[in-house]
Amino acid sequence: MSGYINDVMDIMDALCQLTQSMKDSTRANMLERIPHYAELVASLEEREEQFFKALDECSKEQSQCIRDYMMDLRDVQELEGDFFYMRGYSDCVILMYRLNLLK
């Protein structure tokens, strides 16, 4: 049974690496092809220092509340992005199969 679990873990690791590689490639493609996205990324990078300065001026409770919210928001967006990306990939494979392009 241990060998089976190790095999499953190896497959999952490979899938995670593939997914991350595809996401990195997609992000690079978006930066190259979608000017508005590239502008938003640059704008966020420029405002990051201002944001953290403003956050430091808040009370500890307010600062922690904002940080917790931002972390949760980031986690939700990452999970949604991963799900949507894999859902699109899955839908593409299903479509190709139904068009008899895959066997």
mmCIF file of N, CA and C in Angstrom:
data_model
loop_
_atom_site.group_PDB
_atom_site.id
_atom_site.type_symbol
_atom_site.label_atom_id
_atom_site.label_comp_id
_atom_site.label_asym_id
_atom_site.label_seq_id
_atom_site.Cartn_x
_atom_site.Cartn_y
_atom_site.Cartn_z
ATOM 1 N N MET A 1 0.827 -1.194 0.000
ATOM 2 C CA MET A 1 0.000 0.000 0.000
ATOM 3 C C MET A 1 0.870 1.256 0.000
ATOM 4 N N SER A 2 1.996 1.206 0.685
ATOM 5 C CA SER A 2 2.883 2.352 0.763
ATOM 6 C C SER A 2 3.417 2.745 -0.608
ATOM 7 N N GLY A 3 3.725 1.744 -1.433
ATOM 8 C CA GLY A 3 4.191 2.012 -2.793
ATOM 9 C C GLY A 3 3.132 2.719 -3.605
ATOM 10 N N TYR A 4 1.877 2.311 -3.443
ATOM 11 C CA TYR A 4 0.757 2.942 -4.156
ATOM 12 C C TYR A 4 0.629 4.412 -3.749
ATOM 13 N N ILE A 5 0.727 4.655 -2.446
ATOM 14 C CA ILE A 5 0.613 6.035 -1.948
ATOM 15 C C ILE A 5 1.754 6.879 -2.489
ATOM 16 N N ASN A 6 2.953 6.321 -2.510
ATOM 17 C CA ASN A 6 4.096 7.050 -3.058
ATOM 18 C C ASN A 6 3.893 7.353 -4.541
ATOM 19 N N ASP A 7 3.348 6.390 -5.280
ATOM 20 C CA ASP A 7 3.073 6.611 -6.707
ATOM 21 C C ASP A 7 2.054 7.722 -6.908
ATOM 22 N N VAL A 8 1.002 7.704 -6.096
ATOM 23 C CA VAL A 8 -0.033 8.737 -6.180
ATOM 24 C C VAL A 8 0.566 10.097 -5.837
ATOM 25 N N MET A 9 1.403 10.138 -4.819
ATOM 26 C CA MET A 9 2.041 11.395 -4.426
ATOM 27 C C MET A 9 2.958 11.902 -5.539
ATOM 28 N N ASP A 10 3.671 11.000 -6.205
ATOM 29 C CA ASP A 10 4.536 11.394 -7.318
ATOM 30 C C ASP A 10 3.711 11.973 -8.463
ATOM 31 N N ILE A 11 2.578 11.355 -8.738
ATOM 32 C CA ILE A 11 1.689 11.848 -9.796
ATOM 33 C C ILE A 11 1.150 13.224 -9.428
ATOM 34 N N MET A 12 0.728 13.384 -8.182
ATOM 35 C CA MET A 12 0.200 14.674 -7.736
ATOM 36 C C MET A 12 1.277 15.754 -7.804
ATOM 37 N N ASP A 13 2.503 15.418 -7.402
ATOM 38 C CA ASP A 13 3.603 16.380 -7.489
ATOM 39 C C ASP A 13 3.844 16.793 -8.935
ATOM 40 N N ALA A 14 3.822 15.814 -9.840
ATOM 41 C CA ALA A 14 4.031 16.113 -11.261
ATOM 42 C C ALA A 14 2.918 17.001 -11.795
ATOM 43 N N LEU A 15 1.681 16.733 -11.396
ATOM 44 C CA LEU A 15 0.552 17.561 -11.828
ATOM 45 C C LEU A 15 0.670 18.982 -11.286
ATOM 46 N N CYS A 16 1.091 19.110 -10.049
ATOM 47 C CA CYS A 16 1.269 20.442 -9.458
ATOM 48 C C CYS A 16 2.359 21.210 -10.194
ATOM 49 N N GLN A 17 3.448 20.540 -10.533
ATOM 50 C CA GLN A 17 4.527 21.195 -11.269
ATOM 51 C C GLN A 17 4.054 21.614 -12.656
ATOM 52 N N LEU A 18 3.302 20.738 -13.316
ATOM 53 C CA LEU A 18 2.763 21.059 -14.638
ATOM 54 C C LEU A 18 1.825 22.252 -14.552
ATOM 55 N N THR A 19 0.935 22.240 -13.575
ATOM 56 C CA THR A 19 -0.016 23.339 -13.408
ATOM 57 C C THR A 19 0.710 24.649 -13.145
ATOM 58 N N GLN A 20 1.698 24.633 -12.265
ATOM 59 C CA GLN A 20 2.438 25.855 -11.964
ATOM 60 C C GLN A 20 3.174 26.359 -13.204
ATOM 61 N N SER A 21 3.738 25.455 -13.956
ATOM 62 C CA SER A 21 4.438 25.833 -15.189
ATOM 63 C C SER A 21 3.472 26.481 -16.178
ATOM 64 N N MET A 22 2.284 25.902 -16.317
ATOM 65 C CA MET A 22 1.287 26.455 -17.234
ATOM 66 C C MET A 22 0.821 27.822 -16.749
ATOM 67 N N LYS A 23 0.622 27.990 -15.446
ATOM 68 C CA LYS A 23 0.206 29.283 -14.899
ATOM 69 C C LYS A 23 1.289 30.340 -15.106
ATOM 70 N N ASP A 24 2.542 29.964 -14.879
ATOM 71 C CA ASP A 24 3.643 30.917 -15.082
ATOM 72 C C ASP A 24 3.721 31.349 -16.539
ATOM 73 N N SER A 25 3.554 30.406 -17.433
ATOM 74 C CA SER A 25 3.584 30.709 -18.863
ATOM 75 C C SER A 25 2.419 31.617 -19.249
ATOM 76 N N THR A 26 1.262 31.337 -18.696
ATOM 77 C CA THR A 26 0.071 32.146 -18.982
ATOM 78 C C THR A 26 0.253 33.568 -18.461
ATOM 79 N N ARG A 27 0.805 33.701 -17.260
ATOM 80 C CA ARG A 27 1.025 35.039 -16.697
ATOM 81 C C ARG A 27 2.011 35.827 -17.562
ATOM 82 N N ALA A 28 3.080 35.176 -17.987
ATOM 83 C CA ALA A 28 4.058 35.845 -18.852
ATOM 84 C C ALA A 28 3.405 36.268 -20.160
ATOM 85 N N ASN A 29 2.542 35.413 -20.685
ATOM 86 C CA ASN A 29 1.824 35.715 -21.925
ATOM 87 C C ASN A 29 0.882 36.895 -21.718
ATOM 88 N N MET A 30 0.198 36.924 -20.566
ATOM 89 C CA MET A 30 -0.710 38.033 -20.271
ATOM 90 C C MET A 30 0.053 39.349 -20.177
ATOM 91 N N LEU A 31 1.208 39.316 -19.496
ATOM 92 C CA LEU A 31 2.015 40.530 -19.375
ATOM 93 C C LEU A 31 2.447 41.041 -20.743
ATOM 94 N N GLU A 32 2.719 40.126 -21.633
ATOM 95 C CA GLU A 32 3.181 40.493 -22.974
ATOM 96 C C GLU A 32 2.047 40.977 -23.872
ATOM 97 N N ARG A 33 0.893 40.358 -23.772
ATOM 98 C CA ARG A 33 -0.186 40.604 -24.735
ATOM 99 C C ARG A 33 -1.297 41.537 -24.275
ATOM 100 N N ILE A 34 -1.433 41.733 -22.970
ATOM 101 C CA ILE A 34 -2.554 42.533 -22.464
ATOM 102 C C ILE A 34 -1.990 43.762 -21.758
ATOM 103 N N PRO A 35 -1.944 44.884 -22.466
ATOM 104 C CA PRO A 35 -1.348 46.090 -21.888
ATOM 105 C C PRO A 35 -1.995 46.510 -20.559
ATOM 106 N N HIS A 36 -3.305 46.398 -20.448
ATOM 107 C CA HIS A 36 -3.986 46.815 -19.223
ATOM 108 C C HIS A 36 -3.532 45.969 -18.027
ATOM 109 N N TYR A 37 -3.360 44.682 -18.235
ATOM 110 C CA TYR A 37 -2.895 43.801 -17.164
ATOM 111 C C TYR A 37 -1.484 44.205 -16.729
ATOM 112 N N ALA A 38 -0.627 44.437 -17.688
ATOM 113 C CA ALA A 38 0.746 44.849 -17.384
ATOM 114 C C ALA A 38 0.752 46.181 -16.621
ATOM 115 N N GLU A 39 -0.135 47.095 -17.019
ATOM 116 C CA GLU A 39 -0.244 48.384 -16.323
ATOM 117 C C GLU A 39 -0.709 48.194 -14.882
ATOM 118 N N LEU A 40 -1.682 47.311 -14.677
ATOM 119 C CA LEU A 40 -2.180 47.051 -13.320
ATOM 120 C C LEU A 40 -1.084 46.452 -12.436
ATOM 121 N N VAL A 41 -0.331 45.517 -12.983
ATOM 122 C CA VAL A 41 0.751 44.896 -12.219
ATOM 123 C C VAL A 41 1.792 45.951 -11.844
ATOM 124 N N ALA A 42 2.164 46.787 -12.804
ATOM 125 C CA ALA A 42 3.148 47.842 -12.533
ATOM 126 C C ALA A 42 2.614 48.829 -11.495
ATOM 127 N N SER A 43 1.347 49.188 -11.600
ATOM 128 C CA SER A 43 0.733 50.115 -10.663
ATOM 129 C C SER A 43 0.726 49.540 -9.244
ATOM 130 N N LEU A 44 0.393 48.264 -9.125
ATOM 131 C CA LEU A 44 0.401 47.625 -7.804
ATOM 132 C C LEU A 44 1.799 47.627 -7.202
ATOM 133 N N GLU A 45 2.784 47.340 -8.035
ATOM 134 C CA GLU A 45 4.162 47.327 -7.540
ATOM 135 C C GLU A 45 4.582 48.714 -7.068
ATOM 136 N N GLU A 46 4.149 49.752 -7.784
ATOM 137 C CA GLU A 46 4.489 51.119 -7.398
ATOM 138 C C GLU A 46 3.808 51.522 -6.087
ATOM 139 N N ARG A 47 2.588 51.072 -5.882
ATOM 140 C CA ARG A 47 1.822 51.472 -4.697
ATOM 141 C C ARG A 47 2.085 50.614 -3.475
ATOM 142 N N GLU A 48 2.810 49.533 -3.649
ATOM 143 C CA GLU A 48 3.020 48.608 -2.536
ATOM 144 C C GLU A 48 3.700 49.285 -1.350
ATOM 145 N N GLU A 49 4.738 50.055 -1.585
ATOM 146 C CA GLU A 49 5.449 50.723 -0.495
ATOM 147 C C GLU A 49 4.526 51.707 0.227
ATOM 148 N N GLN A 50 3.731 52.462 -0.531
ATOM 149 C CA GLN A 50 2.779 53.406 0.078
ATOM 150 C C GLN A 50 1.763 52.659 0.934
ATOM 151 N N PHE A 51 1.301 51.534 0.437
ATOM 152 C CA PHE A 51 0.313 50.743 1.157
ATOM 153 C C PHE A 51 0.867 50.304 2.509
ATOM 154 N N PHE A 52 2.077 49.764 2.506
ATOM 155 C CA PHE A 52 2.642 49.282 3.768
ATOM 156 C C PHE A 52 2.966 50.419 4.729
ATOM 157 N N LYS A 53 3.333 51.582 4.212
ATOM 158 C CA LYS A 53 3.542 52.744 5.081
ATOM 159 C C LYS A 53 2.225 53.133 5.745
ATOM 160 N N ALA A 54 1.157 53.186 4.961
ATOM 161 C CA ALA A 54 -0.163 53.530 5.503
ATOM 162 C C ALA A 54 -0.614 52.471 6.506
ATOM 163 N N LEU A 55 -0.341 51.226 6.207
ATOM 164 C CA LEU A 55 -0.720 50.132 7.105
ATOM 165 C C LEU A 55 0.005 50.251 8.440
ATOM 166 N N ASP A 56 1.260 50.655 8.398
ATOM 167 C CA ASP A 56 2.035 50.821 9.635
ATOM 168 C C ASP A 56 1.494 51.964 10.493
ATOM 169 N N GLU A 57 0.805 52.909 9.888
ATOM 170 C CA GLU A 57 0.250 54.039 10.634
ATOM 171 C C GLU A 57 -1.060 53.687 11.339
ATOM 172 N N CYS A 58 -1.644 52.563 10.984
ATOM 173 C CA CYS A 58 -2.882 52.113 11.625
ATOM 174 C C CYS A 58 -2.564 51.507 12.984
ATOM 175 N N SER A 59 -3.603 51.365 13.791
ATOM 176 C CA SER A 59 -3.418 50.670 15.067
ATOM 177 C C SER A 59 -3.085 49.207 14.779
ATOM 178 N N LYS A 60 -2.542 48.516 15.781
ATOM 179 C CA LYS A 60 -2.180 47.104 15.591
ATOM 180 C C LYS A 60 -3.404 46.269 15.210
ATOM 181 N N GLU A 61 -4.543 46.570 15.854
ATOM 182 C CA GLU A 61 -5.756 45.805 15.565
ATOM 183 C C GLU A 61 -6.222 46.048 14.123
ATOM 184 N N GLN A 62 -6.225 47.313 13.710
ATOM 185 C CA GLN A 62 -6.628 47.634 12.341
ATOM 186 C C GLN A 62 -5.660 47.034 11.329
ATOM 187 N N SER A 63 -4.389 47.159 11.615
ATOM 188 C CA SER A 63 -3.367 46.628 10.720
ATOM 189 C C SER A 63 -3.521 45.119 10.567
ATOM 190 N N GLN A 64 -3.718 44.427 11.689
ATOM 191 C CA GLN A 64 -3.865 42.971 11.627
ATOM 192 C C GLN A 64 -5.136 42.578 10.886
ATOM 193 N N CYS A 65 -6.218 43.320 11.090
ATOM 194 C CA CYS A 65 -7.472 43.048 10.391
ATOM 195 C C CYS A 65 -7.275 43.183 8.877
ATOM 196 N N ILE A 66 -6.601 44.243 8.468
ATOM 197 C CA ILE A 66 -6.353 44.475 7.039
ATOM 198 C C ILE A 66 -5.450 43.382 6.476
ATOM 199 N N ARG A 67 -4.391 43.034 7.205
ATOM 200 C CA ARG A 67 -3.467 41.987 6.750
ATOM 201 C C ARG A 67 -4.190 40.645 6.614
ATOM 202 N N ASP A 68 -5.010 40.306 7.613
ATOM 203 C CA ASP A 68 -5.760 39.045 7.555
ATOM 204 C C ASP A 68 -6.705 39.023 6.360
ATOM 205 N N TYR A 69 -7.380 40.139 6.150
ATOM 206 C CA TYR A 69 -8.304 40.238 5.018
ATOM 207 C C TYR A 69 -7.551 40.073 3.699
ATOM 208 N N MET A 70 -6.428 40.756 3.571
ATOM 209 C CA MET A 70 -5.638 40.682 2.331
ATOM 210 C C MET A 70 -5.147 39.259 2.080
ATOM 211 N N MET A 71 -4.704 38.575 3.125
ATOM 212 C CA MET A 71 -4.223 37.201 2.977
ATOM 213 C C MET A 71 -5.363 36.276 2.549
ATOM 214 N N ASP A 72 -6.518 36.428 3.204
ATOM 215 C CA ASP A 72 -7.669 35.607 2.829
ATOM 216 C C ASP A 72 -8.108 35.892 1.401
ATOM 217 N N LEU A 73 -8.127 37.157 1.032
ATOM 218 C CA LEU A 73 -8.507 37.548 -0.328
ATOM 219 C C LEU A 73 -7.546 36.938 -1.343
ATOM 220 N N ARG A 74 -6.248 37.022 -1.063
ATOM 221 C CA ARG A 74 -5.245 36.443 -1.956
ATOM 222 C C ARG A 74 -5.423 34.929 -2.074
ATOM 223 N N ASP A 75 -5.665 34.259 -0.939
ATOM 224 C CA ASP A 75 -5.851 32.807 -0.957
ATOM 225 C C ASP A 75 -7.072 32.403 -1.777
ATOM 226 N N VAL A 76 -8.173 33.141 -1.591
ATOM 227 C CA VAL A 76 -9.391 32.853 -2.345
ATOM 228 C C VAL A 76 -9.145 33.055 -3.845
ATOM 229 N N GLN A 77 -8.506 34.156 -4.197
ATOM 230 C CA GLN A 77 -8.246 34.430 -5.610
ATOM 231 C C GLN A 77 -7.319 33.385 -6.221
ATOM 232 N N GLU A 78 -6.341 32.951 -5.459
ATOM 233 C CA GLU A 78 -5.426 31.925 -5.966
ATOM 234 C C GLU A 78 -6.148 30.601 -6.179
ATOM 235 N N LEU A 79 -6.976 30.219 -5.206
ATOM 236 C CA LEU A 79 -7.733 28.978 -5.347
ATOM 237 C C LEU A 79 -8.713 29.048 -6.521
ATOM 238 N N GLU A 80 -9.395 30.187 -6.648
ATOM 239 C CA GLU A 80 -10.321 30.352 -7.763
ATOM 240 C C GLU A 80 -9.573 30.312 -9.091
ATOM 241 N N GLY A 81 -8.444 30.994 -9.159
ATOM 242 C CA GLY A 81 -7.655 30.999 -10.387
ATOM 243 C C GLY A 81 -7.199 29.602 -10.762
ATOM 244 N N ASP A 82 -6.710 28.848 -9.777
ATOM 245 C CA ASP A 82 -6.290 27.471 -10.037
ATOM 246 C C ASP A 82 -7.459 26.630 -10.528
ATOM 247 N N PHE A 83 -8.604 26.782 -9.851
ATOM 248 C CA PHE A 83 -9.775 25.994 -10.234
ATOM 249 C C PHE A 83 -10.227 26.337 -11.649
ATOM 250 N N PHE A 84 -10.336 27.626 -11.953
ATOM 251 C CA PHE A 84 -10.789 28.038 -13.279
ATOM 252 C C PHE A 84 -9.812 27.592 -14.360
ATOM 253 N N TYR A 85 -8.522 27.676 -14.060
ATOM 254 C CA TYR A 85 -7.525 27.269 -15.038
ATOM 255 C C TYR A 85 -7.644 25.776 -15.324
ATOM 256 N N MET A 86 -7.709 24.973 -14.274
ATOM 257 C CA MET A 86 -7.817 23.527 -14.463
ATOM 258 C C MET A 86 -9.171 23.153 -15.065
ATOM 259 N N ARG A 87 -10.209 23.885 -14.741
ATOM 260 C CA ARG A 87 -11.525 23.623 -15.335
ATOM 261 C C ARG A 87 -11.477 23.887 -16.832
ATOM 262 N N GLY A 88 -10.838 24.971 -17.234
ATOM 263 C CA GLY A 88 -10.693 25.269 -18.661
ATOM 264 C C GLY A 88 -9.880 24.207 -19.371
ATOM 265 N N TYR A 89 -8.814 23.757 -18.728
ATOM 266 C CA TYR A 89 -7.968 22.701 -19.288
ATOM 267 C C TYR A 89 -8.779 21.420 -19.452
ATOM 268 N N SER A 90 -9.541 21.077 -18.415
ATOM 269 C CA SER A 90 -10.385 19.879 -18.451
ATOM 270 C C SER A 90 -11.444 19.991 -19.543
ATOM 271 N N ASP A 91 -12.092 21.137 -19.636
ATOM 272 C CA ASP A 91 -13.112 21.343 -20.667
ATOM 273 C C ASP A 91 -12.525 21.207 -22.066
ATOM 274 N N CYS A 92 -11.306 21.689 -22.246
ATOM 275 C CA CYS A 92 -10.630 21.584 -23.538
ATOM 276 C C CYS A 92 -10.386 20.115 -23.894
ATOM 277 N N VAL A 93 -9.912 19.336 -22.928
ATOM 278 C CA VAL A 93 -9.664 17.914 -23.173
ATOM 279 C C VAL A 93 -10.971 17.199 -23.506
ATOM 280 N N ILE A 94 -12.031 17.504 -22.771
ATOM 281 C CA ILE A 94 -13.341 16.882 -23.035
ATOM 282 C C ILE A 94 -13.827 17.244 -24.439
ATOM 283 N N LEU A 95 -13.698 18.503 -24.818
ATOM 284 C CA LEU A 95 -14.101 18.929 -26.150
ATOM 285 C C LEU A 95 -13.296 18.205 -27.226
ATOM 286 N N MET A 96 -12.005 18.112 -27.043
ATOM 287 C CA MET A 96 -11.175 17.410 -28.018
ATOM 288 C C MET A 96 -11.562 15.946 -28.119
ATOM 289 N N TYR A 97 -11.893 15.328 -26.996
ATOM 290 C CA TYR A 97 -12.312 13.932 -26.985
ATOM 291 C C TYR A 97 -13.641 13.779 -27.751
ATOM 292 N N ARG A 98 -14.583 14.680 -27.486
ATOM 293 C CA ARG A 98 -15.889 14.596 -28.150
ATOM 294 C C ARG A 98 -15.793 14.868 -29.644
ATOM 295 N N LEU A 99 -14.784 15.610 -30.057
ATOM 296 C CA LEU A 99 -14.548 15.862 -31.483
ATOM 297 C C LEU A 99 -13.684 14.776 -32.111
ATOM 298 N N ASN A 100 -13.458 13.710 -31.352
ATOM 299 C CA ASN A 100 -12.635 12.582 -31.798
ATOM 300 C C ASN A 100 -11.213 12.973 -32.143
ATOM 301 N N LEU A 101 -10.709 13.999 -31.477
ATOM 302 C CA LEU A 101 -9.316 14.393 -31.680
ATOM 303 C C LEU A 101 -8.397 13.665 -30.701
ATOM 304 N N LEU A 102 -8.999 13.062 -29.659
ATOM 305 C CA LEU A 102 -8.272 12.256 -28.694
ATOM 306 C C LEU A 102 -8.910 10.885 -28.638
ATOM 307 N N LYS A 103 -8.116 9.909 -28.352
ATOM 308 C CA LYS A 103 -8.681 8.550 -28.228
ATOM 309 C C LYS A 103 -8.386 7.995 -26.878
#
